[in-house]
GROMACS .gro file of C-alpha atoms in nm:
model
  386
    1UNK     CA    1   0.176  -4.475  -7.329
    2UNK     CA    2   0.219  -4.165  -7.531
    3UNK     CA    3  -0.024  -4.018  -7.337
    4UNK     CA    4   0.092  -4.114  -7.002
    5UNK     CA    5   0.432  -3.961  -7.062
    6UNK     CA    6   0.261  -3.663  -7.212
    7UNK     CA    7   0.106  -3.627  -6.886
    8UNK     CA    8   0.393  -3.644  -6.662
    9UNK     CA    9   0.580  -3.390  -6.838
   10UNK     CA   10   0.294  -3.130  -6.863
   11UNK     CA   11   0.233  -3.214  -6.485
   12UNK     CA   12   0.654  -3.189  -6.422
   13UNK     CA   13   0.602  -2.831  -6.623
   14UNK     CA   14   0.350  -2.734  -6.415
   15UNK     CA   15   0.521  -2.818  -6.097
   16UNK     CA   16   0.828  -2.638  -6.208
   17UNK     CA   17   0.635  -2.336  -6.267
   18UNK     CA   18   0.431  -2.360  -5.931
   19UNK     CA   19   0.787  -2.371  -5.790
   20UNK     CA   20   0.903  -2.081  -5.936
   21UNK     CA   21   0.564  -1.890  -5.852
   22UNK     CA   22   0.653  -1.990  -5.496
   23UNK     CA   23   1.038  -1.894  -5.519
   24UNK     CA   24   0.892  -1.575  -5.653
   25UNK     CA   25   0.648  -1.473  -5.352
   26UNK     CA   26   0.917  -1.575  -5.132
   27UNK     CA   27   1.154  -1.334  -5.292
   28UNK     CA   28   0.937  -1.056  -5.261
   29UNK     CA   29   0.863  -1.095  -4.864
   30UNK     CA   30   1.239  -1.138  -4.854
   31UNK     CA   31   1.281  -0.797  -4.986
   32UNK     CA   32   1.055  -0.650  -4.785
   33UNK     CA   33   1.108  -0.806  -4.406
   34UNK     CA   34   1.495  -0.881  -4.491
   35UNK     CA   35   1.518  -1.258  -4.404
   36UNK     CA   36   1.245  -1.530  -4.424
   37UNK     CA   37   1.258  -1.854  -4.200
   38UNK     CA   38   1.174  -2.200  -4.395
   39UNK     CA   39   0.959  -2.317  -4.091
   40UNK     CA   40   0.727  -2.040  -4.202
   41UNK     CA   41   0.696  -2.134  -4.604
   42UNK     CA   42   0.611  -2.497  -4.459
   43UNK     CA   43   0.324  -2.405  -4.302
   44UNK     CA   44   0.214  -2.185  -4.575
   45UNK     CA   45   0.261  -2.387  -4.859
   46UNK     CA   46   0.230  -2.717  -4.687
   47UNK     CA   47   0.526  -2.873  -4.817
   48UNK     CA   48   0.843  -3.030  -4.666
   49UNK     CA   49   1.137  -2.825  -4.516
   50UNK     CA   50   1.412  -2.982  -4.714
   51UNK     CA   51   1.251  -3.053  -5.047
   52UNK     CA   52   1.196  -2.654  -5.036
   53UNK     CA   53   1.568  -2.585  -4.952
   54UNK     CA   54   1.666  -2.839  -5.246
   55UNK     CA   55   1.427  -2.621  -5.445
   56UNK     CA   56   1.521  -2.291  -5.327
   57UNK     CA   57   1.941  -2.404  -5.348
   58UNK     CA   58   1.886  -2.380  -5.742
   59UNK     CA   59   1.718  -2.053  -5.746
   60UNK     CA   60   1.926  -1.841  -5.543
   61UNK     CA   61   2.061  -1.545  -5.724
   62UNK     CA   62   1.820  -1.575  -6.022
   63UNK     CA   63   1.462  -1.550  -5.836
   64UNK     CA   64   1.524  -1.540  -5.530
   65UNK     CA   65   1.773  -1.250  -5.462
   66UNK     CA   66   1.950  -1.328  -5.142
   67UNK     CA   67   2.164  -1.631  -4.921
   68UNK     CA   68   2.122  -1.920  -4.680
   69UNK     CA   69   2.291  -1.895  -4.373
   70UNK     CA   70   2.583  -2.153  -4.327
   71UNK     CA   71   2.551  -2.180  -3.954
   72UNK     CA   72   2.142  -2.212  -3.959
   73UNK     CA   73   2.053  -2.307  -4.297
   74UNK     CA   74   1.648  -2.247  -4.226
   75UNK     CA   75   1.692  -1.891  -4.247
   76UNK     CA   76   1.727  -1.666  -4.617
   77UNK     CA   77   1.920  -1.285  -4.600
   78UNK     CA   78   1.909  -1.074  -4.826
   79UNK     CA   79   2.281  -0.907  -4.850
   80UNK     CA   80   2.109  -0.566  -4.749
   81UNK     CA   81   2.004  -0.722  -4.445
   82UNK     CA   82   2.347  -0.854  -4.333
   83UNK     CA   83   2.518  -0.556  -4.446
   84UNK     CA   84   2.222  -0.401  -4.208
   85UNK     CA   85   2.275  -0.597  -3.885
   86UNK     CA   86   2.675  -0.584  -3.911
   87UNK     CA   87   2.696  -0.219  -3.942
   88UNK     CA   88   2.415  -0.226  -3.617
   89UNK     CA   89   2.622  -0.535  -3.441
   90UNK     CA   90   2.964  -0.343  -3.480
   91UNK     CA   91   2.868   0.006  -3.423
   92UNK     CA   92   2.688  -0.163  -3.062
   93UNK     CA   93   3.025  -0.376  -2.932
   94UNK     CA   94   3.227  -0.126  -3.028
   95UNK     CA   95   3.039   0.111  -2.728
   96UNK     CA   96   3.056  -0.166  -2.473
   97UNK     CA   97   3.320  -0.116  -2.224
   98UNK     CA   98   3.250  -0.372  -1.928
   99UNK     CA   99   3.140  -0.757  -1.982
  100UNK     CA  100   2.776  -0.749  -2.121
  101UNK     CA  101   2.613  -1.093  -2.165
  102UNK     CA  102   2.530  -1.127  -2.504
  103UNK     CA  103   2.175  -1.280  -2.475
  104UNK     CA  104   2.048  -0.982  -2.340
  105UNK     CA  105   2.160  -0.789  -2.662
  106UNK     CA  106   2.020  -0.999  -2.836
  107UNK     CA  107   1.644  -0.972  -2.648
  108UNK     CA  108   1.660  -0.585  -2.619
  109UNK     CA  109   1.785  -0.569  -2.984
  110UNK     CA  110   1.605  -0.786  -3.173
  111UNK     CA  111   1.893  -0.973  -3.353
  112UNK     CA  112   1.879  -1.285  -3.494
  113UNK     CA  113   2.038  -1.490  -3.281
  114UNK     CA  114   2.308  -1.742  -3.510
  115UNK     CA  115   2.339  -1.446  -3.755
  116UNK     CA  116   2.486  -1.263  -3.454
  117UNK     CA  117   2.731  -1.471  -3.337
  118UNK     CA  118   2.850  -1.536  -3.704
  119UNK     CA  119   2.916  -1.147  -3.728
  120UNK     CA  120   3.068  -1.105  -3.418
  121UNK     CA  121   3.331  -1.396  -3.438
  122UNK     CA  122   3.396  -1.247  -3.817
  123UNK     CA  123   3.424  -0.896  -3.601
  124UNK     CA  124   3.657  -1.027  -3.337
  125UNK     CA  125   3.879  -1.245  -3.571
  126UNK     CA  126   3.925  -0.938  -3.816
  127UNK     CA  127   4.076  -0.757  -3.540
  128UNK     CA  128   3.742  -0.466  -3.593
  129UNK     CA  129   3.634  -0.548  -3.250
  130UNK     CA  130   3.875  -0.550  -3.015
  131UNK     CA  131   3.772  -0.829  -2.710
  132UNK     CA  132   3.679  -1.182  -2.674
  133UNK     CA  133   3.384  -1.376  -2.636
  134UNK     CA  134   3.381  -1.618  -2.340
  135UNK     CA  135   3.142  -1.889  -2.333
  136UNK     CA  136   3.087  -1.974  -2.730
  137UNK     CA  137   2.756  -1.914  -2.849
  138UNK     CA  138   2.551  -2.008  -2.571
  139UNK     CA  139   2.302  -1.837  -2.360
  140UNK     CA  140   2.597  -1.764  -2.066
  141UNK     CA  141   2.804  -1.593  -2.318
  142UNK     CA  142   2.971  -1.258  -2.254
  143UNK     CA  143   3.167  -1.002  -2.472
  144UNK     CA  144   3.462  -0.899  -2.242
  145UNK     CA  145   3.592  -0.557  -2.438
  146UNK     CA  146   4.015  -0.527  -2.444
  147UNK     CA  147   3.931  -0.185  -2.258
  148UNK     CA  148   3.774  -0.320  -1.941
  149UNK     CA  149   4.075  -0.657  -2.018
  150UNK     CA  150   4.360  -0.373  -1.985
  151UNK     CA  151   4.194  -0.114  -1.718
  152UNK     CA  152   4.125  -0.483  -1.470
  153UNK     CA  153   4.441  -0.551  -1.504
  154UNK     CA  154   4.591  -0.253  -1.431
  155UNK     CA  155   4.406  -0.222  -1.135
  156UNK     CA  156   4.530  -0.555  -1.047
  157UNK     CA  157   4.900  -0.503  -1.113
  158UNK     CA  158   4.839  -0.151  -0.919
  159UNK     CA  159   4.681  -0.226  -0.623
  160UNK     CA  160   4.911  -0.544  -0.565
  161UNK     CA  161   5.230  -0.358  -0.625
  162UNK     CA  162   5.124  -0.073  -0.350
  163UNK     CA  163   4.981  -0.371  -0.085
  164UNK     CA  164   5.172  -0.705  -0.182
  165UNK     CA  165   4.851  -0.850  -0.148
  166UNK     CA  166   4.517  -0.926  -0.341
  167UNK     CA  167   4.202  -1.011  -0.177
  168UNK     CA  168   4.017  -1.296  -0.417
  169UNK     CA  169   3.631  -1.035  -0.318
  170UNK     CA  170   3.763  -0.743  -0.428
  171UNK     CA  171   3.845  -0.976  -0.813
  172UNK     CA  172   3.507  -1.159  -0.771
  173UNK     CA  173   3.317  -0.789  -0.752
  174UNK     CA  174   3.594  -0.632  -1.071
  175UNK     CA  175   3.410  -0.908  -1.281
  176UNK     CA  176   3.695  -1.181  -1.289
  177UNK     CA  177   3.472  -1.530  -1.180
  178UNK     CA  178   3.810  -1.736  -1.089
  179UNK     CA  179   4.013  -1.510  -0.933
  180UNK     CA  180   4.278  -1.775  -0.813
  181UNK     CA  181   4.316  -1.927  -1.145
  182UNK     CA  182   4.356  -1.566  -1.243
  183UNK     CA  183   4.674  -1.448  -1.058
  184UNK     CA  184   4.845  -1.806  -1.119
  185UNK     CA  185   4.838  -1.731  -1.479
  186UNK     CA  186   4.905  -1.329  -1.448
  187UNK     CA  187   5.177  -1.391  -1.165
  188UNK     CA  188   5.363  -1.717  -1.273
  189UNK     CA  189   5.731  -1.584  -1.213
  190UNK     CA  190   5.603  -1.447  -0.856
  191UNK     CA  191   5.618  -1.662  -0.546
  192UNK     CA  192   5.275  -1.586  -0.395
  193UNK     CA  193   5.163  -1.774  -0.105
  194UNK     CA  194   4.737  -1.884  -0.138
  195UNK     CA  195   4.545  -1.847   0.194
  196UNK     CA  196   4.192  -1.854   0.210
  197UNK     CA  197   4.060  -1.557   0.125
  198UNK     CA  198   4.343  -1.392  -0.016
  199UNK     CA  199   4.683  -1.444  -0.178
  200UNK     CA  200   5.042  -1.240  -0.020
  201UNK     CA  201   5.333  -1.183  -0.202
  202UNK     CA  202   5.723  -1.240  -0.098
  203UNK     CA  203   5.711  -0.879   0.094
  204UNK     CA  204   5.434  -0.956   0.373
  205UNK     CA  205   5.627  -1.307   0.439
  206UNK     CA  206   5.986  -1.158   0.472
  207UNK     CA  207   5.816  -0.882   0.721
  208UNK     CA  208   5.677  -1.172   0.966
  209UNK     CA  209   6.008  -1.373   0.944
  210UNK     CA  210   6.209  -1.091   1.050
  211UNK     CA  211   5.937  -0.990   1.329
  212UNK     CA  212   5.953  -1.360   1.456
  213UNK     CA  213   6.322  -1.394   1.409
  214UNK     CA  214   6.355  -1.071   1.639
  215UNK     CA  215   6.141  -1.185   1.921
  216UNK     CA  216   6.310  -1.555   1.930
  217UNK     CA  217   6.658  -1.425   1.950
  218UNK     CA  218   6.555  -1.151   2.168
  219UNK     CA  219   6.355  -1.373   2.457
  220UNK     CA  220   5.992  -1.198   2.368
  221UNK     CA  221   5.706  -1.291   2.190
  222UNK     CA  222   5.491  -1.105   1.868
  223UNK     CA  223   5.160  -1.151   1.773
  224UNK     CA  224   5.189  -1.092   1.328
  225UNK     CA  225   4.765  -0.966   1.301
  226UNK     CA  226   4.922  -0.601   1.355
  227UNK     CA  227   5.178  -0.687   1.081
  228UNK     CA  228   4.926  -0.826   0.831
  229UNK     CA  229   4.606  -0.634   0.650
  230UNK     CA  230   4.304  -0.559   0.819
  231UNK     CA  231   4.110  -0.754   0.530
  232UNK     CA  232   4.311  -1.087   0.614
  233UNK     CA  233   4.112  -1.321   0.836
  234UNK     CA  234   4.247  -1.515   1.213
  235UNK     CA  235   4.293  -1.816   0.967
  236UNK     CA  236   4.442  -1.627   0.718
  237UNK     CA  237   4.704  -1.502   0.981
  238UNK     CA  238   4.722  -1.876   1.089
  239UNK     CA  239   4.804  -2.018   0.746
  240UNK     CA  240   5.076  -1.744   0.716
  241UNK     CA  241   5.274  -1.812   1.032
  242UNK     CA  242   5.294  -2.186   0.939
  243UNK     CA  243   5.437  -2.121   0.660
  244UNK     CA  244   5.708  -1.893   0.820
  245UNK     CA  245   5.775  -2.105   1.137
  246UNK     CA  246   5.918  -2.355   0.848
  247UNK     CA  247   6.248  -2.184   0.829
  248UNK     CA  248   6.264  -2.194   1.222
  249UNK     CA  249   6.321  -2.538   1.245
  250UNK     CA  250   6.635  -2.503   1.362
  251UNK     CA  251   6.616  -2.232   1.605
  252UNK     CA  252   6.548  -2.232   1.995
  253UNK     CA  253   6.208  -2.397   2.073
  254UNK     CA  254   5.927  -2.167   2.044
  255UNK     CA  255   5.569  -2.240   2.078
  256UNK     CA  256   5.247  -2.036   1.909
  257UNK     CA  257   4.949  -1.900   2.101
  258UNK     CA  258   4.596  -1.845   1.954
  259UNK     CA  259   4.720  -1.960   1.609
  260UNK     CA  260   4.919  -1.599   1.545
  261UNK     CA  261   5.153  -1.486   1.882
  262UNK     CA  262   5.517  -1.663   1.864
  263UNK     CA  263   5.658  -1.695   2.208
  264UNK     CA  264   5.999  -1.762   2.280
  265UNK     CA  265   6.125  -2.048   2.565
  266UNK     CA  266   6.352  -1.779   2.725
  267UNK     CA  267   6.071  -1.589   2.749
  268UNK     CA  268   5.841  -1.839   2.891
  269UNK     CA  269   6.152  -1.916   3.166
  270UNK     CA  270   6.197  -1.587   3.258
  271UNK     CA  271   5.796  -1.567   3.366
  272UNK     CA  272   5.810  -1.857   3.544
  273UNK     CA  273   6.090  -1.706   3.772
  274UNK     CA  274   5.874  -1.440   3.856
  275UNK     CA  275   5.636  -1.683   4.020
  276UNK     CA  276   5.906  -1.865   4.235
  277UNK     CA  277   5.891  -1.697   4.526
  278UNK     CA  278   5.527  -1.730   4.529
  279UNK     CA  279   5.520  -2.057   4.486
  280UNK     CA  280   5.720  -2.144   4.799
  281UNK     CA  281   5.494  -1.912   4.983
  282UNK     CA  282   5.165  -2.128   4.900
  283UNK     CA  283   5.356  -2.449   4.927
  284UNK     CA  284   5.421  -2.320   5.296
  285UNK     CA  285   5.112  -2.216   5.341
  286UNK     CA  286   4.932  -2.510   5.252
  287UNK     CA  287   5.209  -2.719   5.459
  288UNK     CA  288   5.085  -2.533   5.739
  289UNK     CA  289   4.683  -2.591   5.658
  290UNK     CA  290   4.750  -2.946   5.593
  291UNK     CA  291   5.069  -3.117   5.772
  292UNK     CA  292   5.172  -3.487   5.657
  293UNK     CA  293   5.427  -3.700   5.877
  294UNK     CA  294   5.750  -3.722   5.664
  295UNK     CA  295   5.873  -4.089   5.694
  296UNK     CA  296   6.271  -4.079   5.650
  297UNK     CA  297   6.441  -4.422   5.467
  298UNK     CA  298   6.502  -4.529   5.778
  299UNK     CA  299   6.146  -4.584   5.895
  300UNK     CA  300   6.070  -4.743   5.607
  301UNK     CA  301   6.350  -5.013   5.693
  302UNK     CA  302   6.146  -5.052   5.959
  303UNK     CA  303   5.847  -5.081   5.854
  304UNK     CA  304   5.991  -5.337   5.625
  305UNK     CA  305   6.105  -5.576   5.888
  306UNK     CA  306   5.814  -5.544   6.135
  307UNK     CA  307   5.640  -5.675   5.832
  308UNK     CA  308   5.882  -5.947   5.736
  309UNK     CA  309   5.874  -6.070   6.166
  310UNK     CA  310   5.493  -6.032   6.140
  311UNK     CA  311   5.508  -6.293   5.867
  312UNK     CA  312   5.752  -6.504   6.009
  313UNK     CA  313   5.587  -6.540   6.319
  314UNK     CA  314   5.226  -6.638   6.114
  315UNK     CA  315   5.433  -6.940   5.953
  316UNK     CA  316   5.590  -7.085   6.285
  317UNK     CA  317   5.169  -7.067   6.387
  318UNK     CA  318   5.067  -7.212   6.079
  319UNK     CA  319   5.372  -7.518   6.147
  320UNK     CA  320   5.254  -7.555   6.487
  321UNK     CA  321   4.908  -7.613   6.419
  322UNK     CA  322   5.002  -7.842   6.125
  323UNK     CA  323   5.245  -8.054   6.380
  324UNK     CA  324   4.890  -8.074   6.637
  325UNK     CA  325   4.722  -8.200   6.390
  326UNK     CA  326   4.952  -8.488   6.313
  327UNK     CA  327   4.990  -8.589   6.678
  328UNK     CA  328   4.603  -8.629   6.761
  329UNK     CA  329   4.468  -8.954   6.705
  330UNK     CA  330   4.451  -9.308   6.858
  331UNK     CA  331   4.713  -9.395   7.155
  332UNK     CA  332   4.799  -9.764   7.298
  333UNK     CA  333   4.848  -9.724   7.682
  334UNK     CA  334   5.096  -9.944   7.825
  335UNK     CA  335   5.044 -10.261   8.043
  336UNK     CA  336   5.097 -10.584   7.928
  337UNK     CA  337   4.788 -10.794   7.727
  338UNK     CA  338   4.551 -10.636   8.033
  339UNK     CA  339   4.644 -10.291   7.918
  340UNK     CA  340   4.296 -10.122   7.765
  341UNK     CA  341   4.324  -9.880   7.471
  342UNK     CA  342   4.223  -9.524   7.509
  343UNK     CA  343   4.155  -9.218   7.336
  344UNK     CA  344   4.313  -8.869   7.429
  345UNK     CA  345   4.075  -8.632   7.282
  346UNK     CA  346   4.243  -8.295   7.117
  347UNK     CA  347   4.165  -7.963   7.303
  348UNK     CA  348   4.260  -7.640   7.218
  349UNK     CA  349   4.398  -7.404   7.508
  350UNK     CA  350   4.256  -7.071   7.542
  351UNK     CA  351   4.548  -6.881   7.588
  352UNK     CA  352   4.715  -6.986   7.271
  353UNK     CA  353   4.378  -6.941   7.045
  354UNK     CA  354   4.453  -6.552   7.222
  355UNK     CA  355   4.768  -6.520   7.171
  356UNK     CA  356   4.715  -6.604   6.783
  357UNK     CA  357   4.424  -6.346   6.807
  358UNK     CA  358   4.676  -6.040   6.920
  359UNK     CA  359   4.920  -6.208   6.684
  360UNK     CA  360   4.678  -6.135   6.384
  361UNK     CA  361   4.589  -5.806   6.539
  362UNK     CA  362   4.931  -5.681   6.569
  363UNK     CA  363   5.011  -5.774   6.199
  364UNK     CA  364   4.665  -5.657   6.112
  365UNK     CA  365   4.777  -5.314   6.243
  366UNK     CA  366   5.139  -5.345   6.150
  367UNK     CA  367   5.013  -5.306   5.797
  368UNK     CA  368   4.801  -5.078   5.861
  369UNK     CA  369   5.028  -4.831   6.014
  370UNK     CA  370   5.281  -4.917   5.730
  371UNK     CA  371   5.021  -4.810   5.433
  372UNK     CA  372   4.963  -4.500   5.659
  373UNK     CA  373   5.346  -4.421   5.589
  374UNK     CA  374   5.363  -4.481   5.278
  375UNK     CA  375   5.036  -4.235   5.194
  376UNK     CA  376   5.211  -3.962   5.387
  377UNK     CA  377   5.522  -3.996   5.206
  378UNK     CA  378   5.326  -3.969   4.869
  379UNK     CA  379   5.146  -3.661   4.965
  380UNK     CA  380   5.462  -3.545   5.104
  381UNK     CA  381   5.626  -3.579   4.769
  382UNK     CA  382   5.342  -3.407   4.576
  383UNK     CA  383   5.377  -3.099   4.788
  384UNK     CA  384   5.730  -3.099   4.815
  385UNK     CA  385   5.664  -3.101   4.360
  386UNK     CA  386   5.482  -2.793   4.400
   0.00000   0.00000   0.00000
């Protein structure tokens, strides 16, 4: 037993010093390169990742002269090193002056890439750096300086003070990726009106309303696309007089043409005067090409009671054929006992079978004649329309 413990602690010495042999060679690349990765003394020494930071936790500062990083603890720095890369990372943000994406930095650079963003929050949170970083530390990230912040937005505030207007392209290509989001936070006590490709301030609306308030009350018409930028689109225009025909609820009717001319009713009466005369002329004329009977109410009385006589005169035919029928049949002659029963046989006569035959024609063509009328009279009304 003596022996066995004997050996484990000569083998625990040994192991300890095998450790520190190792903590020393990886102290001396760390001097030289600056920063050694873990991953890499696993493959050389074969031995696990976290049983060599557990070993290398206790030696910092005596053998191995440097620090883990906090964000990626695989990595050792040497202090020289850091103090190396935040001098480079400062001195190289502090010369940017439009949004630069910060992986490409990073690739032209050669920084490491979690010791950078650990530098440049420090940077930016110290107030040394003066911009932001949007996108966190990801591979879309981009350092937006304060100097390209303030000149953007005072070319913003500029251009939209001069124009009353601000055209979400000309944002897109100044580097601003939501430009609508963008002037609802920068403009919140403004009342700005959103169309599709572009937003309009309070100016550009009170201009249209007093253009279409002049032409209503004065019996014209306006078309607002002169009135408006060249950059605004048809539906641009369109979404803009909607908005301002609100307020003329309560004004004469108007009606809008190709989605941006207001026209006035007076002004749409006083056309249609000019085409009076005219129209009487072709209504004339096409009297004259095409001429209709004009039926008064008095021959449509008539017309009325031929028809009512025609079918007066079909039921008094219709009752005397029913009362023929009922009188045919068997007759007892007269005579005594020696009297002989007979038969009278029905027969129609030929001159009543033709007078009901121009009775039917003459009702046939009674009708006929009164539908005639009554076509004339509706043609006679269209024109008259006209």
């Amino acid at each position: 037993t003596f022996r066995t413990v004997l050996s484990s602690f000569c083998a625990c010495i040994h192991f300890r010093h095998y450790l520190d042999q190792v903590a020393e060679e990886t102290n001396d690349k760390l001097q030289e390169t600056g920063q050694v990765k873990i991953s890499d003394l696993c493959k050389t020494y074969d031995l696990p990742g976290d049983f060599l930071k557990q070993a290398f936790s206790s030696r910092l500062g005596k053998i191995i002269h440097g620090e883990i990083d906090q964000d990626n603890r695989g990595v050792i720095f040497t202090e020289a090193f850091v103090t190396r890369h935040r001098a480079r990372i400062r001195g190289l943000f502090s010369a940017i002056t439009r949004p630069t994406a910060v992986i490409n930095l990073i690739t032209r650079h050669g920084f490491q890439e979690q010791l950078l963003y650990s530098v440049l929050e420090e940077l930016v949170n110290s107030g040394r750096l003066r911009g932001t970083v949007v996108g966190g530390r990801q591979d879309k990230a981009v350092f937006v300086p304060d100097i390209y912040a303030r000149t953007q937005s005072s070319w913003v505030d500029s251009f939209f003070k001069q124009n009353g207007y601000l055209e979400f392209d000309a944002l897109l290509r100044l580097g601003i990726p939501d430009p609508v989001n963008y002037i609802k936070k920068r403009y919140k006590s403004l009342q700005l009106l959103f169309l599709k490709t572009s937003c309009v301030g309070q100016e550009i609306m009170d201009q249209v309303e007093a253009s279409v308030d002049e032409a209503i009350n004065s019996g014209t018409w306006v078309d607002i696309v002169p009135l408006l930028p060249s950059s605004l689109s048809i539906e641009d225009a369109s979404m803009l007089l909607q908005q301002v025909m609100r307020s003329f609820t309560k004004q004469p009717s108007t009606l809008v043409f190709s989605d941006t001319m207001v026209v006035s009713e007076k002004f749409i009466n006083n056309c249609a005067e000019l085409f009076n005369d005219l129209m009487h002329q072709k209504a004339e004329k096409e009297m004259k090409s095409n001429p209709v009977h004009l039926i008064s109410e008095e021959d449509l009385k008539q017309s009325f009671l031929i028809e009512n006589a025609s079918s007066s005169k079909k039921d008094k035919k219709d009752e005397r054929r029913k009362k023929a029928n009922e009188g045919s049949g068997s007759v007892r002659g007269g005579g005594g006992g020696n009297a002989r029963e007979f038969k009278i046989k029905k027969t129609k006569k030929k001159g009543r079978k033709d007078a009901d035959s121009d009775e039917e024609s003459q009702t046939t063509s009674t009708s006929l004649y009164s539908c005639f009328y009554l076509r004339c009279l509706r043609s006679t009304c269209s024109v008259s329309a006209c």
